[in-house]
PDB file of C-alpha atoms in Angstrom:
ATOM      1  CA  MET A  24     -62.275  30.009  52.068  1.00 40.00           C
ATOM      2  CA  LYS A  25     -64.610  30.391  54.987  1.00 40.00           C
ATOM      3  CA  ILE A  26     -65.638  33.951  56.052  1.00 41.00           C
ATOM      4  CA  GLN A  27     -67.019  34.267  59.659  1.00 39.00           C
ATOM      5  CA  VAL A  28     -68.668  37.697  61.196  1.00 42.00           C
ATOM      6  CA  TYR A  29     -68.544  38.630  64.737  1.00 36.00           C
ATOM      7  CA  CYS A  30     -70.273  41.384  66.049  1.00 43.00           C
ATOM      8  CA  TRP A  31     -70.674  42.959  69.598  1.00 43.00           C
ATOM      9  CA  SER A  32     -71.916  46.030  70.980  1.00 43.00           C
ATOM     10  CA  LEU A  33     -69.818  48.620  73.092  1.00 42.00           C
ATOM     11  CA  PHE A  34     -71.619  51.372  75.465  1.00 44.00           C
ATOM     12  CA  GLY A  35     -74.946  50.337  74.131  1.00 49.00           C
ATOM     13  CA  SER A  36     -74.813  51.732  70.869  1.00 49.00           C
ATOM     14  CA  LEU A  37     -71.372  51.374  68.995  1.00 51.00           C
ATOM     15  CA  LEU A  38     -71.243  48.293  66.986  1.00 48.00           C
ATOM     16  CA  ILE A  39     -67.801  46.674  66.595  1.00 47.00           C
ATOM     17  CA  CYS A  40     -67.320  43.736  63.669  1.00 46.00           C
ATOM     18  CA  LEU A  41     -64.610  41.550  63.184  1.00 42.00           C
ATOM     19  CA  ILE A  42     -64.229  39.435  59.898  1.00 40.00           C
ATOM     20  CA  LEU A  43     -62.124  36.158  60.256  1.00 37.00           C
ATOM     21  CA  THR A  44     -61.439  34.205  57.400  1.00 37.00           C
ATOM     22  CA  SER A  45     -59.800  30.713  57.379  1.00 36.00           C
ATOM     23  CA  GLN A  46     -58.237  28.671  54.288  1.00 40.00           C
ATOM     24  CA  ALA A  47     -59.013  24.973  53.737  1.00 41.00           C
ATOM     25  CA  SER A  48     -56.393  23.125  56.090  1.00 60.00           C
ATOM     26  CA  VAL A  49     -54.868  20.633  52.737  1.00 73.00           C
ATOM     27  CA  VAL A  50     -52.194  22.780  51.761  1.00 70.00           C
ATOM     28  CA  GLU A  51     -50.160  23.120  48.987  1.00 68.00           C
ATOM     29  CA  ASP A  52     -46.934  24.208  51.012  1.00 66.00           C
ATOM     30  CA  PHE A  53     -46.399  23.952  54.846  1.00 67.00           C
ATOM     31  CA  SER A  54     -44.436  27.132  55.101  1.00 61.00           C
ATOM     32  CA  HIS A  55     -46.742  29.399  53.529  1.00 56.00           C
ATOM     33  CA  ILE A  56     -49.471  28.965  56.103  1.00 58.00           C
ATOM     34  CA  GLN A  57     -49.419  30.875  59.234  1.00 59.00           C
ATOM     35  CA  ARG A  58     -49.309  28.834  62.383  1.00 75.00           C
ATOM     36  CA  CYS A  59     -49.075  25.489  60.474  1.00 86.00           C
ATOM     37  CA  LYS A  60     -45.368  26.480  59.442  1.00 91.00           C
ATOM     38  CA  ASP A  61     -44.676  26.976  63.224  1.00 93.00           C
ATOM     39  CA  PHE A  62     -44.568  23.264  63.836  1.00 96.00           C
ATOM     40  CA  LEU A  63     -41.692  22.973  62.079  1.00 96.00           C
ATOM     41  CA  TYR A  64     -37.772  24.067  62.603  1.00 95.00           C
ATOM     42  CA  MET A  65     -37.374  27.193  60.666  1.00 94.00           C
ATOM     43  CA  GLY A  66     -40.554  26.773  59.021  1.00 93.00           C
ATOM     44  CA  THR A  67     -39.050  24.167  56.858  1.00 94.00           C
ATOM     45  CA  PRO A  68     -40.909  20.639  56.349  1.00 94.00           C
ATOM     46  CA  PRO A  69     -38.439  17.842  55.651  1.00 96.00           C
ATOM     47  CA  ARG A  70     -36.786  17.964  51.979  1.00 96.00           C
ATOM     48  CA  GLY A  71     -36.580  15.020  49.579  1.00 96.00           C
ATOM     49  CA  TYR A  72     -39.649  13.302  49.148  1.00 95.00           C
ATOM     50  CA  LEU A  73     -40.760  12.452  45.620  1.00 92.00           C
ATOM     51  CA  SER A  74     -44.100  11.085  45.597  1.00 88.00           C
ATOM     52  CA  PRO A  75     -46.456  13.712  43.768  1.00 88.00           C
ATOM     53  CA  SER A  76     -49.616  12.207  45.779  1.00 90.00           C
ATOM     54  CA  LEU A  77     -48.795  13.071  49.031  1.00 94.00           C
ATOM     55  CA  LYS A  78     -51.215  15.654  50.843  1.00 94.00           C
ATOM     56  CA  LYS A  79     -49.953  18.288  53.353  1.00 94.00           C
ATOM     57  CA  ILE A  80     -52.445  18.791  56.182  1.00 94.00           C
ATOM     58  CA  CYS A  81     -52.592  21.406  58.766  1.00 93.00           C
ATOM     59  CA  GLN A  82     -54.358  19.592  61.756  1.00 94.00           C
ATOM     60  CA  ARG A  83     -56.906  21.751  62.799  1.00 94.00           C
ATOM     61  CA  TYR A  84     -59.157  20.899  65.873  1.00 94.00           C
ATOM     62  CA  VAL A  85     -61.573  23.381  67.476  1.00 93.00           C
ATOM     63  CA  ASP A  86     -60.841  25.887  64.724  1.00 92.00           C
ATOM     64  CA  GLN A  87     -56.812  25.911  66.173  1.00 93.00           C
ATOM     65  CA  PRO A  88     -53.732  24.532  64.179  1.00 94.00           C
ATOM     66  CA  ARG A  89     -52.568  21.742  66.311  1.00 96.00           C
ATOM     67  CA  PHE A  90     -50.027  20.133  64.397  1.00 96.00           C
ATOM     68  CA  ILE A  91     -49.142  18.908  60.407  1.00 96.00           C
ATOM     69  CA  THR A  92     -49.328  15.605  58.851  1.00 97.00           C
ATOM     70  CA  PHE A  93     -47.568  14.483  55.205  1.00 96.00           C
ATOM     71  CA  TYR A  94     -50.412  12.251  54.347  1.00 96.00           C
ATOM     72  CA  ASP A  95     -50.641   9.225  51.618  1.00 96.00           C
ATOM     73  CA  PRO A  96     -54.299   9.368  50.987  1.00 94.00           C
ATOM     74  CA  LYS A  97     -53.391   6.143  48.375  1.00 95.00           C
ATOM     75  CA  LYS A  98     -51.733   4.035  51.552  1.00 96.00           C
ATOM     76  CA  HIS A  99     -54.403   5.440  53.699  1.00 97.00           C
ATOM     77  CA  ILE A 100     -51.752   6.722  56.495  1.00 97.00           C
ATOM     78  CA  PRO A 101     -49.825   9.511  57.558  1.00 98.00           C
ATOM     79  CA  ILE A 102     -46.041   9.539  56.056  1.00 98.00           C
ATOM     80  CA  TYR A 103     -44.606  11.951  59.014  1.00 98.00           C
ATOM     81  CA  SER A 104     -46.569  14.154  61.801  1.00 98.00           C
ATOM     82  CA  ALA A 105     -44.843  17.105  62.963  1.00 98.00           C
ATOM     83  CA  TYR A 106     -45.455  18.917  66.001  1.00 98.00           C
ATOM     84  CA  ILE A 107     -44.484  20.798  68.938  1.00 98.00           C
ATOM     85  CA  PHE A 108     -43.500  19.142  72.178  1.00 98.00           C
ATOM     86  CA  LYS A 109     -45.187  20.017  75.252  1.00 97.00           C
ATOM     87  CA  LYS A 110     -43.800  19.632  78.613  1.00 94.00           C
ATOM     88  CA  SER A 111     -46.284  16.740  80.060  1.00 92.00           C
ATOM     89  CA  ASP A 112     -46.922  14.289  82.848  1.00 92.00           C
ATOM     90  CA  GLY A 113     -47.118  11.741  79.992  1.00 90.00           C
ATOM     91  CA  GLU A 114     -50.853  10.775  80.920  1.00 89.00           C
ATOM     92  CA  LYS A 115     -53.089   9.831  78.112  1.00 87.00           C
ATOM     93  CA  ARG A 116     -56.305  11.042  77.750  1.00 82.00           C
ATOM     94  CA  VAL A 117     -58.899   8.177  76.512  1.00 77.00           C
ATOM     95  CA  ASP A 118     -62.083   9.853  76.597  1.00 86.00           C
ATOM     96  CA  VAL A 119     -61.826  11.505  73.023  1.00 90.00           C
ATOM     97  CA  PRO A 120     -63.860   9.920  70.307  1.00 94.00           C
ATOM     98  CA  TRP A 121     -61.676   9.095  67.082  1.00 95.00           C
ATOM     99  CA  MET A 122     -61.630  11.331  64.314  1.00 96.00           C
ATOM    100  CA  PHE A 123     -61.596  12.041  60.452  1.00 94.00           C
ATOM    101  CA  GLU A 124     -60.349  14.559  57.924  1.00 94.00           C
ATOM    102  CA  PRO A 125     -63.365  15.924  56.133  1.00 92.00           C
ATOM    103  CA  GLN A 126     -61.177  18.420  53.798  1.00 87.00           C
ATOM    104  CA  LEU A 127     -59.283  15.098  52.506  1.00 90.00           C
ATOM    105  CA  ALA A 128     -62.864  13.826  50.945  1.00 85.00           C
ATOM    106  CA  THR A 129     -63.641  17.267  49.460  1.00 82.00           C
ATOM    107  CA  GLU A 130     -62.509  20.527  48.847  1.00 77.00           C
ATOM    108  CA  LYS A 131     -65.474  21.734  50.494  1.00 79.00           C
ATOM    109  CA  GLY A 132     -65.153  19.846  53.509  1.00 77.00           C
ATOM    110  CA  SER A 133     -64.326  21.369  56.984  1.00 82.00           C
ATOM    111  CA  SER A 134     -60.715  22.309  57.386  1.00 86.00           C
ATOM    112  CA  ASN A 135     -61.515  21.114  61.316  1.00 92.00           C
ATOM    113  CA  MET A 136     -60.948  17.158  62.124  1.00 95.00           C
ATOM    114  CA  GLU A 137     -64.325  15.588  63.401  1.00 94.00           C
ATOM    115  CA  PRO A 138     -65.650  12.753  64.995  1.00 94.00           C
ATOM    116  CA  PHE A 139     -66.709   9.782  62.877  1.00 93.00           C
ATOM    117  CA  PRO A 140     -70.527   9.848  62.537  1.00 89.00           C
ATOM    118  CA  GLN A 141     -72.361   7.036  64.157  1.00 86.00           C
ATOM    119  CA  SER A 142     -73.614   5.540  60.824  1.00 82.00           C
ATOM    120  CA  THR A 143     -71.053   3.171  59.701  1.00 80.00           C
ATOM    121  CA  PHE A 144     -72.667   3.496  56.071  1.00 82.00           C
ATOM    122  CA  MET A 145     -71.567   7.346  56.295  1.00 83.00           C
ATOM    123  CA  HIS A 146     -68.046   6.248  56.232  1.00 85.00           C
ATOM    124  CA  LYS A 147     -68.082   5.216  52.640  1.00 84.00           C
ATOM    125  CA  ASN A 148     -68.311   9.049  52.104  1.00 85.00           C
ATOM    126  CA  PHE A 149     -64.542   9.134  52.572  1.00 88.00           C
ATOM    127  CA  GLU A 150     -63.202   5.821  53.046  1.00 92.00           C
ATOM    128  CA  ASP A 151     -61.579   6.540  49.206  1.00 92.00           C
ATOM    129  CA  SER A 152     -59.274   9.342  51.062  1.00 93.00           C
ATOM    130  CA  GLN A 153     -58.327   7.962  54.353  1.00 95.00           C
ATOM    131  CA  ALA A 154     -58.885   4.978  56.785  1.00 96.00           C
ATOM    132  CA  VAL A 155     -62.027   4.739  58.835  1.00 95.00           C
ATOM    133  CA  LEU A 156     -62.611   2.935  61.716  1.00 94.00           C
ATOM    134  CA  GLU A 157     -63.891  -0.327  59.954  1.00 94.00           C
ATOM    135  CA  ASP A 158     -59.928  -0.832  58.637  1.00 95.00           C
ATOM    136  CA  PHE A 159     -59.140  -1.346  62.496  1.00 94.00           C
ATOM    137  CA  ALA A 160     -62.198  -3.178  63.468  1.00 91.00           C
ATOM    138  CA  ASP A 161     -61.002  -6.887  62.878  1.00 89.00           C
ATOM    139  CA  VAL A 162     -57.193  -6.755  63.462  1.00 91.00           C
ATOM    140  CA  VAL A 163     -56.578  -7.602  66.836  1.00 91.00           C
ATOM    141  CA  GLN A 164     -52.630  -7.892  66.039  1.00 95.00           C
ATOM    142  CA  TYR A 165     -52.440  -3.813  65.444  1.00 96.00           C
ATOM    143  CA  GLU A 166     -52.998  -1.287  67.842  1.00 96.00           C
ATOM    144  CA  ARG A 167     -53.407   2.389  66.211  1.00 96.00           C
ATOM    145  CA  GLY A 168     -50.155   3.832  66.856  1.00 97.00           C
ATOM    146  CA  GLN A 169     -49.979   7.691  66.935  1.00 98.00           C
ATOM    147  CA  LEU A 170     -47.263   9.512  65.309  1.00 98.00           C
ATOM    148  CA  ASN A 171     -47.945  12.687  67.420  1.00 98.00           C
ATOM    149  CA  PRO A 172     -48.709  10.960  70.524  1.00 97.00           C
ATOM    150  CA  ASP A 173     -50.923  12.711  73.046  1.00 96.00           C
ATOM    151  CA  GLU A 174     -48.236  11.866  75.895  1.00 97.00           C
ATOM    152  CA  HIS A 175     -46.476  14.609  74.341  1.00 98.00           C
ATOM    153  CA  GLN A 176     -48.673  17.281  74.758  1.00 97.00           C
ATOM    154  CA  ALA A 177     -50.185  19.209  77.875  1.00 95.00           C
ATOM    155  CA  ASP A 178     -53.042  21.148  76.672  1.00 95.00           C
ATOM    156  CA  PRO A 179     -56.256  18.777  76.736  1.00 94.00           C
ATOM    157  CA  LEU A 180     -57.216  20.173  73.114  1.00 95.00           C
ATOM    158  CA  ASP A 181     -53.870  19.690  71.977  1.00 96.00           C
ATOM    159  CA  LYS A 182     -54.143  16.052  73.470  1.00 96.00           C
ATOM    160  CA  ALA A 183     -57.562  15.633  71.767  1.00 96.00           C
ATOM    161  CA  ALA A 184     -56.247  16.311  68.335  1.00 96.00           C
ATOM    162  CA  THR A 185     -53.905  13.395  68.134  1.00 97.00           C
ATOM    163  CA  TYR A 186     -56.897  10.997  67.914  1.00 97.00           C
ATOM    164  CA  THR A 187     -57.392  11.650  64.349  1.00 97.00           C
ATOM    165  CA  LEU A 188     -56.781   8.543  62.159  1.00 97.00           C
ATOM    166  CA  THR A 189     -54.614  10.859  60.239  1.00 97.00           C
ATOM    167  CA  ASN A 190     -52.165  10.736  62.470  1.00 98.00           C
ATOM    168  CA  VAL A 191     -52.183   6.652  63.142  1.00 97.00           C
ATOM    169  CA  VAL A 192     -50.638   3.831  61.689  1.00 98.00           C
ATOM    170  CA  PRO A 193     -50.833   0.002  62.257  1.00 98.00           C
ATOM    171  CA  LEU A 194     -48.613  -0.971  64.919  1.00 98.00           C
ATOM    172  CA  ILE A 195     -47.873  -4.912  66.089  1.00 97.00           C
ATOM    173  CA  ARG A 196     -48.997  -4.755  69.565  1.00 97.00           C
ATOM    174  CA  GLU A 197     -45.733  -6.141  71.063  1.00 97.00           C
ATOM    175  CA  PHE A 198     -44.428  -3.337  69.404  1.00 98.00           C
ATOM    176  CA  SER A 199     -46.518  -0.525  70.022  1.00 97.00           C
ATOM    177  CA  PHE A 200     -46.864  -1.758  74.032  1.00 96.00           C
ATOM    178  CA  GLY A 201     -42.896  -2.689  74.004  1.00 97.00           C
ATOM    179  CA  PRO A 202     -39.872  -0.750  72.479  1.00 98.00           C
ATOM    180  CA  TRP A 203     -41.926   2.273  71.075  1.00 98.00           C
ATOM    181  CA  SER A 204     -44.080   3.120  74.012  1.00 97.00           C
ATOM    182  CA  SER A 205     -40.587   3.384  75.839  1.00 98.00           C
ATOM    183  CA  GLN A 206     -39.259   5.741  73.462  1.00 98.00           C
ATOM    184  CA  ILE A 207     -41.869   7.708  73.333  1.00 98.00           C
ATOM    185  CA  GLU A 208     -41.534   7.837  77.168  1.00 97.00           C
ATOM    186  CA  VAL A 209     -37.705   8.669  76.790  1.00 97.00           C
ATOM    187  CA  ILE A 210     -38.082  11.321  74.757  1.00 98.00           C
ATOM    188  CA  ARG A 211     -40.455  12.817  76.841  1.00 98.00           C
ATOM    189  CA  LYS A 212     -38.361  12.580  79.938  1.00 97.00           C
ATOM    190  CA  ARG A 213     -35.353  13.617  77.806  1.00 98.00           C
ATOM    191  CA  LEU A 214     -37.034  16.743  76.651  1.00 98.00           C
ATOM    192  CA  ASN A 215     -38.578  17.695  79.979  1.00 97.00           C
ATOM    193  CA  ASN A 216     -35.482  17.533  81.600  1.00 97.00           C
ATOM    194  CA  TYR A 217     -33.032  19.029  79.622  1.00 98.00           C
ATOM    195  CA  CYS A 218     -34.663  21.028  76.620  1.00 97.00           C
ATOM    196  CA  HIS A 219     -35.152  24.759  77.796  1.00 96.00           C
ATOM    197  CA  GLY A 220     -36.681  26.270  74.601  1.00 93.00           C
ATOM    198  CA  LYS A 221     -39.091  25.006  71.969  1.00 95.00           C
ATOM    199  CA  ALA A 222     -38.473  21.165  70.769  1.00 98.00           C
ATOM    200  CA  HIS A 223     -39.683  20.379  67.412  1.00 98.00           C
ATOM    201  CA  VAL A 224     -40.136  16.615  66.549  1.00 98.00           C
ATOM    202  CA  ILE A 225     -40.964  14.494  63.446  1.00 98.00           C
ATOM    203  CA  THR A 226     -42.297  10.944  63.603  1.00 98.00           C
ATOM    204  CA  GLY A 227     -42.893   8.884  60.912  1.00 98.00           C
ATOM    205  CA  VAL A 228     -42.826   5.682  58.748  1.00 98.00           C
ATOM    206  CA  THR A 229     -41.317   3.564  56.126  1.00 97.00           C
ATOM    207  CA  THR A 230     -43.570   1.017  54.114  1.00 95.00           C
ATOM    208  CA  SER A 231     -42.692  -2.105  52.275  1.00 93.00           C
ATOM    209  CA  GLY A 232     -45.839  -2.785  50.836  1.00 90.00           C
ATOM    210  CA  ASN A 233     -47.814  -4.958  53.405  1.00 94.00           C
ATOM    211  CA  MET A 234     -51.323  -3.761  53.749  1.00 96.00           C
ATOM    212  CA  ILE A 235     -54.407  -4.507  55.922  1.00 97.00           C
ATOM    213  CA  ARG A 236     -57.242  -5.594  54.087  1.00 95.00           C
ATOM    214  CA  ARG A 237     -60.929  -5.405  54.012  1.00 94.00           C
ATOM    215  CA  ASP A 238     -63.532  -6.709  51.730  1.00 92.00           C
ATOM    216  CA  ASN A 239     -60.540  -7.885  49.605  1.00 92.00           C
ATOM    217  CA  LEU A 240     -59.404  -4.617  49.505  1.00 94.00           C
ATOM    218  CA  ASP A 241     -55.864  -2.862  50.146  1.00 95.00           C
ATOM    219  CA  ARG A 242     -56.950  -0.564  52.643  1.00 97.00           C
ATOM    220  CA  VAL A 243     -54.440   0.517  55.119  1.00 97.00           C
ATOM    221  CA  ALA A 244     -50.145   0.276  54.824  1.00 97.00           C
ATOM    222  CA  ILE A 245     -48.599  -1.217  57.562  1.00 97.00           C
ATOM    223  CA  PRO A 246     -45.141   0.410  58.268  1.00 98.00           C
ATOM    224  CA  GLU A 247     -41.838  -1.609  58.123  1.00 98.00           C
ATOM    225  CA  PHE A 248     -40.207   1.126  60.201  1.00 98.00           C
ATOM    226  CA  MET A 249     -41.035   3.439  62.724  1.00 98.00           C
ATOM    227  CA  TRP A 250     -38.666   6.381  63.101  1.00 98.00           C
ATOM    228  CA  THR A 251     -38.753   9.541  65.056  1.00 98.00           C
ATOM    229  CA  ALA A 252     -36.512  12.854  65.458  1.00 98.00           C
ATOM    230  CA  TYR A 253     -36.276  15.942  67.779  1.00 98.00           C
ATOM    231  CA  CYS A 254     -34.508  19.203  67.317  1.00 98.00           C
ATOM    232  CA  CYS A 255     -34.324  21.321  70.535  1.00 98.00           C
ATOM    233  CA  SER A 256     -31.393  24.178  70.012  1.00 95.00           C
ATOM    234  CA  ASP A 257     -31.709  25.750  73.565  1.00 96.00           C
ATOM    235  CA  TYR A 258     -31.124  22.963  75.994  1.00 97.00           C
ATOM    236  CA  ASP A 259     -28.992  22.307  79.437  1.00 97.00           C
ATOM    237  CA  HIS A 260     -25.481  22.367  78.602  1.00 96.00           C
ATOM    238  CA  ASN A 261     -24.979  21.064  82.266  1.00 96.00           C
ATOM    239  CA  ALA A 262     -26.668  17.869  81.673  1.00 96.00           C
ATOM    240  CA  PRO A 263     -25.326  14.309  82.247  1.00 95.00           C
ATOM    241  CA  TYR A 264     -22.779  13.474  78.924  1.00 96.00           C
ATOM    242  CA  SER A 265     -25.254  10.649  78.348  1.00 96.00           C
ATOM    243  CA  GLU A 266     -28.270  12.995  77.363  1.00 96.00           C
ATOM    244  CA  ARG A 267     -26.140  16.169  76.449  1.00 96.00           C
ATOM    245  CA  TYR A 268     -24.399  14.504  73.257  1.00 97.00           C
ATOM    246  CA  LYS A 269     -27.852  13.879  72.076  1.00 97.00           C
ATOM    247  CA  PHE A 270     -28.556  17.237  71.599  1.00 97.00           C
ATOM    248  CA  PRO A 271     -29.531  19.709  69.642  1.00 97.00           C
ATOM    249  CA  ALA A 272     -30.630  17.031  67.729  1.00 98.00           C
ATOM    250  CA  PHE A 273     -31.034  13.345  67.731  1.00 98.00           C
ATOM    251  CA  GLY A 274     -33.412  10.353  66.120  1.00 98.00           C
ATOM    252  CA  ALA A 275     -34.206   6.462  66.610  1.00 98.00           C
ATOM    253  CA  TYR A 276     -35.837   3.906  64.430  1.00 98.00           C
ATOM    254  CA  GLY A 277     -37.336   0.334  65.335  1.00 98.00           C
ATOM    255  CA  LEU A 278     -38.483  -2.432  63.592  1.00 98.00           C
ATOM    256  CA  ASN A 279     -42.391  -2.673  63.564  1.00 98.00           C
ATOM    257  CA  ASP A 280     -42.617  -6.790  64.610  1.00 97.00           C
ATOM    258  CA  ARG A 281     -42.860  -8.805  67.179  1.00 96.00           C
ATOM    259  CA  VAL A 282     -39.262  -9.931  67.315  1.00 94.00           C
ATOM    260  CA  ASN A 283     -35.911  -7.919  66.457  1.00 93.00           C
ATOM    261  CA  ASN A 284     -37.982  -4.727  67.141  1.00 96.00           C
ATOM    262  CA  HIS A 285     -35.658  -2.849  69.475  1.00 97.00           C
ATOM    263  CA  ILE A 286     -35.265   0.784  68.972  1.00 98.00           C
ATOM    264  CA  VAL A 287     -31.966   2.072  67.656  1.00 98.00           C
ATOM    265  CA  GLU A 288     -30.940   5.471  68.605  1.00 98.00           C
ATOM    266  CA  VAL A 289     -28.719   7.115  66.055  1.00 98.00           C
ATOM    267  CA  PRO A 290     -27.576  11.221  65.235  1.00 97.00           C
ATOM    268  CA  VAL A 291     -29.844  12.433  62.769  1.00 97.00           C
ATOM    269  CA  LYS A 292     -27.519  12.189  59.968  1.00 97.00           C
ATOM    270  CA  ASN A 293     -27.472   8.450  60.418  1.00 97.00           C
ATOM    271  CA  LEU A 294     -30.921   8.406  60.453  1.00 98.00           C
ATOM    272  CA  GLU A 295     -31.307  10.234  57.243  1.00 97.00           C
ATOM    273  CA  ARG A 296     -28.881   7.564  55.579  1.00 97.00           C
ATOM    274  CA  PHE A 297     -30.771   4.777  56.848  1.00 97.00           C
ATOM    275  CA  LEU A 298     -34.119   6.056  55.740  1.00 97.00           C
ATOM    276  CA  LYS A 299     -32.504   6.819  52.510  1.00 96.00           C
ATOM    277  CA  GLY A 300     -32.395   3.235  51.748  1.00 95.00           C
ATOM    278  CA  LYS A 301     -35.916   2.695  52.940  1.00 95.00           C
ATOM    279  CA  MET A 302     -38.272   5.427  51.351  1.00 95.00           C
ATOM    280  CA  GLU A 303     -38.907   7.360  47.837  1.00 93.00           C
ATOM    281  CA  VAL A 304     -36.510  10.134  48.582  1.00 95.00           C
ATOM    282  CA  ASP A 305     -34.027  11.943  46.886  1.00 95.00           C
ATOM    283  CA  LYS A 306     -29.729  12.092  47.858  1.00 94.00           C
ATOM    284  CA  ASN A 307     -30.957  15.767  49.219  1.00 95.00           C
ATOM    285  CA  PHE A 308     -33.362  14.596  51.957  1.00 97.00           C
ATOM    286  CA  GLN A 309     -32.668  16.254  55.128  1.00 97.00           C
ATOM    287  CA  ILE A 310     -35.278  16.058  58.237  1.00 98.00           C
ATOM    288  CA  PHE A 311     -34.302  19.243  59.856  1.00 97.00           C
ATOM    289  CA  TYR A 312     -33.183  22.713  58.106  1.00 95.00           C
ATOM    290  CA  ASN A 313     -29.859  22.673  58.276  1.00 93.00           C
ATOM    291  CA  ASP A 314     -29.653  19.786  60.771  1.00 92.00           C
ATOM    292  CA  CYS A 315     -31.032  21.638  63.516  1.00 94.00           C
ATOM    293  CA  VAL A 316     -28.006  23.906  63.686  1.00 86.00           C
ATOM    294  CA  SER A 317     -29.008  27.403  64.147  1.00 75.00           C
ATOM    295  CA  ASP A 318     -27.670  30.215  62.103  1.00 62.00           C
ATOM    296  CA  LEU A 319     -27.221  32.725  64.821  1.00 54.00           C
TER     297      LEU A 319
END
């Protein structure tokens, strides 16, 4: 736990002090950490993942939680990121340095994501726990695909926070710039136009064992499929039927490949059935609490 003390003077003599504490943000349970659980519908993460080695990261930038990530420190990729969609113009912010997570490397590491050090030699201090820039340096067929895309954020700091490699997976260029980019835009327009309330989005991957290798070592898992789902319980009931039936929740998936990489949009239940055959999850796997059906 970090303790910070802020003091200021009132009326020239009265001294007021505020003591702030912040927990390191690799956490045991998303739903027990205030502000982190807000990125999840009903404060509840997807259930049914079986791997005990996955890390829960409350992604913090400039001392504020921005989104959350379920991270695989062995495969060096996020399994999913969960975030709150913000109505935006879809512009990308490209003036942000790529960042890493000090807290993944050591328990004493900062709970804020930080820009990669200029010295690549320094990257060896944390490359065991996460991907580093060198992993993407010589693989021209892949793009760094964000699970929480900056096009789905509006605030400049929220957009900047998406540029951490713990939010990135290697996507085939043709898939990244083609079907997947188009799907990000489809969701942006749909939620911009027809979601009146808060929209929770979870975007994740499945893997099949293929890896990016560097120095003869397996470094970064290559997704087989990308998938995404949103939950917006307060939506426009007068929207055209072609859009209205995709509320309150809907999902999509696509093959991360050069061919046969079209996006399939499906109800969330259908997406869950598809993913059960592709991931290490149990029969109770569920993306959104109560399938995004409000208890009210």
